[in-house]
CSV table of C-alpha atoms in Angstrom, one decimal:
chain,number,residue,atom,x,y,z
A,290,MET,CA,-0.1,-0.1,0.4
A,291,LYS,CA,2.1,2.0,0.6
A,292,LYS,CA,4.2,1.5,-2.4
A,293,ILE,CA,1.5,2.2,-4.1
A,294,LEU,CA,1.3,5.6,-2.6
A,295,LEU,CA,4.4,6.2,-3.5
A,296,SER,CA,4.2,5.9,-6.3
A,297,LEU,CA,1.4,7.9,-7.1
A,298,SER,CA,2.9,10.2,-4.9
A,299,LEU,CA,5.5,10.3,-7.3
A,300,ILE,CA,3.3,10.5,-10.1
A,301,ILE,CA,1.6,13.0,-9.7
A,302,ALA,CA,5.3,14.7,-8.9
A,303,PHE,CA,6.3,14.1,-11.5
A,304,SER,CA,3.2,15.6,-14.0
A,305,ALA,CA,2.8,18.7,-11.6
A,306,VAL,CA,7.0,19.0,-12.9
A,307,VAL,CA,6.1,18.6,-16.1
A,308,GLN,CA,3.2,20.6,-16.0
A,309,ALA,CA,4.7,23.2,-14.5
A,310,GLN,CA,7.4,23.4,-17.1
A,311,LYS,CA,4.9,23.4,-19.9
A,312,LYS,CA,2.9,26.4,-18.3
A,313,SER,CA,6.6,27.6,-18.2
A,314,GLU,CA,7.4,26.6,-21.8
A,315,LEU,CA,3.8,28.3,-22.8
A,316,ILE,CA,5.0,31.3,-20.9
A,317,ALA,CA,8.2,32.1,-22.4
A,318,GLU,CA,6.4,30.8,-26.4
A,319,ILE,CA,3.5,33.5,-25.5
A,320,SER,CA,6.5,36.0,-25.0
A,321,THR,CA,7.9,35.3,-28.0
A,322,LEU,CA,4.8,35.5,-30.4
A,323,LYS,CA,4.3,38.3,-28.5
A,324,SER,CA,7.7,40.2,-29.0
A,325,GLN,CA,7.3,38.7,-32.7
A,326,LEU,CA,3.3,40.2,-32.6
A,327,ASP,CA,4.7,44.0,-31.3
A,328,SER,CA,7.6,43.9,-33.8
A,329,VAL,CA,4.8,43.1,-36.8
A,330,ASN,CA,2.8,45.6,-35.3
A,331,ASN,CA,5.4,47.9,-35.6
A,332,GLN,CA,6.3,47.3,-38.9
A,333,VAL,CA,2.9,48.1,-40.0
A,334,ALA,CA,2.6,50.9,-38.7
A,335,GLU,CA,5.4,52.2,-40.7
A,336,ALA,CA,4.5,50.4,-43.5
A,337,GLN,CA,1.2,52.8,-43.1
A,338,ARG,CA,3.3,55.9,-42.0
A,339,LYS,CA,5.4,55.3,-45.5
A,340,GLU,CA,2.0,54.6,-48.0
A,341,LYS,CA,0.7,58.0,-45.9
A,342,ALA,CA,3.8,59.6,-46.6
A,343,SER,CA,4.1,58.2,-50.7
A,344,LEU,CA,0.4,59.1,-51.0
A,345,ALA,CA,1.1,62.6,-50.0
A,346,LYS,CA,3.8,62.8,-51.9
A,347,ALA,CA,2.1,61.4,-54.6
A,348,GLU,CA,-0.8,64.2,-54.3
A,349,SER,CA,2.3,66.3,-53.8
A,350,PHE,CA,3.5,65.1,-57.2
A,351,GLU,CA,0.1,65.2,-59.3
A,352,ALA,CA,-0.5,68.4,-57.6
A,353,GLN,CA,3.0,70.1,-59.4
A,354,ALA,CA,2.4,68.2,-62.7
A,355,LEU,CA,-1.0,69.8,-62.9
A,356,GLU,CA,0.9,73.3,-62.2
A,357,LEU,CA,3.6,72.3,-65.0
A,358,ARG,CA,0.6,71.6,-67.8
A,359,ASP,CA,-1.4,74.3,-66.7
A,360,ALA,CA,1.9,76.4,-67.0
A,361,ASN,CA,3.2,74.7,-70.5
A,362,LYS,CA,-0.2,75.4,-71.4
A,363,THR,CA,-0.1,79.3,-70.5
A,364,LEU,CA,3.4,79.2,-71.7
A,365,MET,CA,2.6,78.0,-75.5
A,366,LYS,CA,0.0,80.4,-76.2
A,367,ASN,CA,2.3,82.9,-74.5
A,368,LEU,CA,4.5,81.7,-77.0
A,369,ASN,CA,2.4,81.7,-79.5
A,370,SER,CA,0.7,85.2,-79.3
A,371,PHE,CA,4.2,86.3,-78.7
A,372,SER,CA,5.2,84.7,-82.5
A,373,GLN,CA,2.1,86.3,-84.0
A,374,LEU,CA,3.1,89.7,-82.4
A,375,SER,CA,6.5,89.9,-83.8
A,376,SER,CA,5.0,88.5,-87.0
A,377,GLN,CA,3.0,91.7,-86.8
A,378,ASN,CA,5.6,93.6,-85.9
A,379,SER,CA,8.3,92.6,-88.6
A,380,THR,CA,5.0,93.5,-91.4
A,381,ASN,CA,5.3,96.6,-89.9
A,382,MET,CA,8.2,97.2,-89.6
A,383,ASN,CA,8.3,96.3,-93.6
A,384,LYS,CA,6.0,98.7,-93.8
A,385,ALA,CA,7.6,101.1,-91.6
A,386,MET,CA,10.3,101.2,-93.9
A,387,GLU,CA,9.2,101.0,-97.6
A,388,ALA,CA,6.9,103.9,-96.2
A,389,LEU,CA,10.7,105.5,-95.2
A,390,ASN,CA,11.7,104.5,-98.5
A,391,VAL,CA,9.4,106.1,-100.3
A,392,LYS,CA,9.6,109.3,-98.5
A,393,GLU,CA,13.5,109.3,-98.8
A,394,ARG,CA,12.7,108.6,-102.6
A,395,GLN,CA,10.7,111.5,-102.9
A,396,LEU,CA,12.9,113.9,-101.0
A,397,LYS,CA,15.5,113.4,-103.3
A,398,ALA,CA,13.5,114.1,-105.8
A,399,ILE,CA,12.7,117.6,-104.5
A,400,ASN,CA,16.1,118.1,-103.4
A,401,ASP,CA,17.3,116.9,-107.3
A,402,ALA,CA,14.2,119.1,-108.3
A,403,ILE,CA,15.4,122.4,-105.9
A,404,ALA,CA,19.5,121.6,-107.2
A,405,SER,CA,18.6,121.5,-110.9
A,406,ASN,CA,16.2,124.6,-110.0
A,407,ASP,CA,19.5,126.5,-108.2
A,408,SER,CA,22.1,125.1,-111.4
A,409,THR,CA,20.0,126.8,-113.8
A,410,ALA,CA,19.4,129.8,-111.2
A,411,LEU,CA,24.0,130.0,-110.9
A,412,VAL,CA,23.1,129.7,-115.0
A,413,VAL,CA,20.9,133.1,-115.4
A,414,LEU,CA,22.6,135.0,-112.6
A,415,THR,CA,26.1,134.8,-114.2
A,416,ASN,CA,23.8,135.8,-118.0
A,417,ALA,CA,22.6,138.7,-116.1
A,418,LYS,CA,25.3,139.4,-114.9
A,419,GLN,CA,27.5,139.6,-118.8
A,420,THR,CA,24.1,141.4,-119.8
A,421,LEU,CA,24.0,144.2,-117.3
A,422,GLY,CA,27.4,144.4,-116.4
A,423,GLU,CA,29.2,144.2,-113.0
A,424,ASN,CA,28.0,147.2,-111.0
A,425,ALA,CA,23.8,146.1,-111.6
A,426,LYS,CA,22.1,145.2,-108.8
A,427,ILE,CA,21.7,141.8,-108.8
A,428,GLY,CA,21.3,138.5,-106.5
A,429,VAL,CA,20.1,135.5,-106.1
A,430,SER,CA,17.6,134.3,-103.2
A,431,ASN,CA,15.3,131.4,-102.7
A,432,GLY,CA,16.6,130.1,-105.5
A,433,MET,CA,15.1,133.4,-107.6
A,434,VAL,CA,17.9,136.2,-109.3
A,435,ILE,CA,16.7,138.9,-108.4
A,436,ILE,CA,17.4,141.9,-109.7
A,437,SER,CA,16.5,145.9,-108.7
A,438,SER,CA,16.4,149.0,-110.4
A,439,SER,CA,15.5,152.6,-108.5
A,440,LEU,CA,12.5,154.5,-109.6
A,441,THR,CA,14.4,157.6,-111.3
A,442,SER,CA,15.9,155.7,-113.5
A,443,LEU,CA,13.0,154.0,-115.6
A,444,PHE,CA,10.8,156.6,-114.5
A,445,GLU,CA,10.6,160.4,-115.0
A,446,SER,CA,10.0,160.8,-111.5
A,447,ASP,CA,9.2,158.5,-108.6
A,448,THR,CA,5.1,159.3,-109.2
A,449,GLU,CA,5.4,158.7,-113.0
A,450,ALA,CA,4.8,155.3,-114.7
A,451,THR,CA,5.6,155.8,-118.3
A,452,ILE,CA,9.4,154.3,-119.1
A,453,THR,CA,11.8,157.0,-119.7
A,454,PRO,CA,13.3,155.6,-123.5
A,455,GLU,CA,17.1,156.3,-121.3
A,456,ALA,CA,15.5,153.3,-119.7
A,457,GLU,CA,14.5,151.6,-122.2
A,458,PRO,CA,18.2,150.1,-122.9
A,459,TRP,CA,17.9,147.9,-119.3
A,460,VAL,CA,14.1,146.9,-120.2
A,461,GLN,CA,16.1,145.6,-123.5
A,462,LYS,CA,18.7,143.5,-121.5
A,463,ILE,CA,16.2,141.9,-119.7
A,464,GLY,CA,14.4,141.0,-122.2
A,465,GLN,CA,17.7,139.3,-123.6
A,466,ILE,CA,18.3,137.5,-120.2
A,467,LEU,CA,14.4,135.9,-120.1
A,468,VAL,CA,15.2,135.0,-123.8
A,469,ALA,CA,18.5,133.3,-122.8
A,470,ASN,CA,16.8,131.2,-120.2
A,471,PRO,CA,13.0,130.3,-121.9
A,472,ASN,CA,12.1,128.0,-119.1
A,473,MET,CA,11.9,130.9,-116.7
A,474,ALA,CA,9.6,133.5,-115.6
A,475,VAL,CA,9.9,136.5,-114.0
A,476,THR,CA,7.5,138.7,-111.4
A,477,ILE,CA,7.6,142.4,-111.7
A,478,GLU,CA,7.4,144.0,-107.9
A,479,GLY,CA,6.8,147.9,-107.9
A,480,LEU,CA,7.3,148.8,-104.1
A,481,SER,CA,5.6,151.1,-102.1
A,482,MET,CA,6.9,153.2,-98.9
A,483,THR,CA,3.4,154.7,-98.8
A,484,GLY,CA,1.1,151.6,-98.6
A,485,ASN,CA,-0.7,153.3,-101.9
A,486,LEU,CA,0.1,150.1,-104.3
A,487,ASP,CA,-1.7,151.2,-107.2
A,488,LEU,CA,1.0,153.7,-108.5
A,489,PRO,CA,3.4,150.5,-108.1
A,490,ALA,CA,1.2,148.8,-109.7
A,491,GLN,CA,1.2,150.7,-112.2
A,492,GLN,CA,4.9,151.1,-112.9
A,493,ALA,CA,5.5,147.1,-112.7
A,494,SER,CA,3.1,147.1,-115.1
A,495,ALA,CA,5.2,149.4,-117.7
A,496,VAL,CA,7.8,147.6,-117.3
A,497,SER,CA,5.9,143.8,-117.6
A,498,SER,CA,3.9,145.7,-121.1
A,499,ALA,CA,7.6,146.8,-122.4
A,500,LEU,CA,8.6,143.4,-121.8
A,501,GLN,CA,6.2,141.6,-123.8
A,502,ARG,CA,6.7,144.4,-126.9
A,503,LEU,CA,10.5,142.2,-126.9
A,504,GLU,CA,7.9,139.2,-127.7
A,505,ILE,CA,7.9,137.9,-124.0
A,506,ALA,CA,5.1,135.5,-123.5
A,507,ALA,CA,2.0,137.1,-121.3
A,508,ASP,CA,1.7,133.9,-119.4
A,509,ARG,CA,6.2,134.4,-118.1
A,510,ILE,CA,5.3,137.7,-116.3
A,511,THR,CA,3.7,138.5,-113.2
A,512,ALA,CA,2.9,142.2,-112.4
A,513,LEU,CA,2.0,143.5,-109.1
A,514,GLY,CA,2.7,146.6,-106.5
A,515,LYS,CA,3.9,145.1,-102.8
A,516,ASP,CA,4.5,146.5,-99.8
A,517,GLY,CA,8.4,147.8,-99.9
A,518,ASN,CA,8.5,148.6,-96.1
A,519,LEU,CA,10.8,151.4,-96.5
A,520,LYS,CA,11.7,150.8,-100.0
A,521,GLU,CA,10.4,152.0,-103.2
A,522,GLY,CA,11.2,151.5,-106.7
A,523,VAL,CA,11.2,147.6,-109.2
A,524,VAL,CA,12.2,144.2,-108.4
A,525,ILE,CA,12.6,141.7,-111.5
A,526,LYS,CA,12.7,138.3,-110.0
A,527,ILE,CA,13.5,136.0,-112.1
A,528,HIS,CA,12.4,132.4,-111.1
A,529,PRO,CA,11.4,128.9,-112.3
A,530,LYS,CA,7.0,128.3,-113.5
A,531,PHE,CA,6.2,127.8,-110.2
A,532,ASP,CA,3.4,125.6,-112.3
A,533,GLU,CA,5.4,123.6,-114.1
A,534,PHE,CA,8.7,123.3,-111.2
A,535,TYR,CA,5.4,122.2,-109.2
A,536,LYS,CA,4.5,119.5,-112.3
A,537,MET,CA,7.7,119.0,-112.4
A,538,VAL,CA,8.2,117.6,-108.5
A,539,LYS,CA,5.4,116.2,-108.4
A,540,GLU,CA,5.9,113.8,-111.1
A,541,SER,CA,9.8,112.9,-109.7
A,542,MET,CA,7.8,112.5,-106.9
A,543,LYS,CA,5.3,110.1,-108.3
A,544,ASN,CA,8.3,108.2,-109.8
A,545,GLY,CA,10.6,107.5,-107.1
A,546,SER,CA,7.0,105.8,-105.3
């Protein structure tokens, strides 16, 4: 009986030891599993954190991509507008340059016409000095050859309008100058100091009539009375025929354009 009890006691003790050992192993295994679970949870949390960060970056990249796309559209639109504007400006510049070239050609035509007239004026001036003599009152102003004479040398007095026989040679020399230069016209101005232009106009007309008797065409002659601004006398202005000169310049400008 004692042996049996002893055996049972041993069995129970052994079982208790085995159970205690299994419990310890289970506790250790549970602790290990818990550690593994904590590690997995930490890894999952880290993965979730990284996923959120990646999603945030992806959204940021997507927003930047949209901004870049919009910026590119705007840039292309502006570039197209700039290209059109540049093309328009280039066209306008070409038109402006062409207009400037036309104006330059027209200006050259005017300058050439004026230069031609000035050359003609110098020829007339030389001819007038040779015809009237070096002591004659002759000058050039604005492309016109200007010849002056006092009233007393042309008329009996400053109140007369009839050319004296002594003045006829002078008028004839003026006629010779006009005959030698058929493309030139003449303006005869009677100058007055009093403001009364009737007598100066009659004196200018007397010279005009004398020239016409020398077969100088009437359409080449203009006679008028003019305020002499404290001067009196008769002034002969030999100049281009202004209407023909204007037509020449206009035609030159037309050809230049």
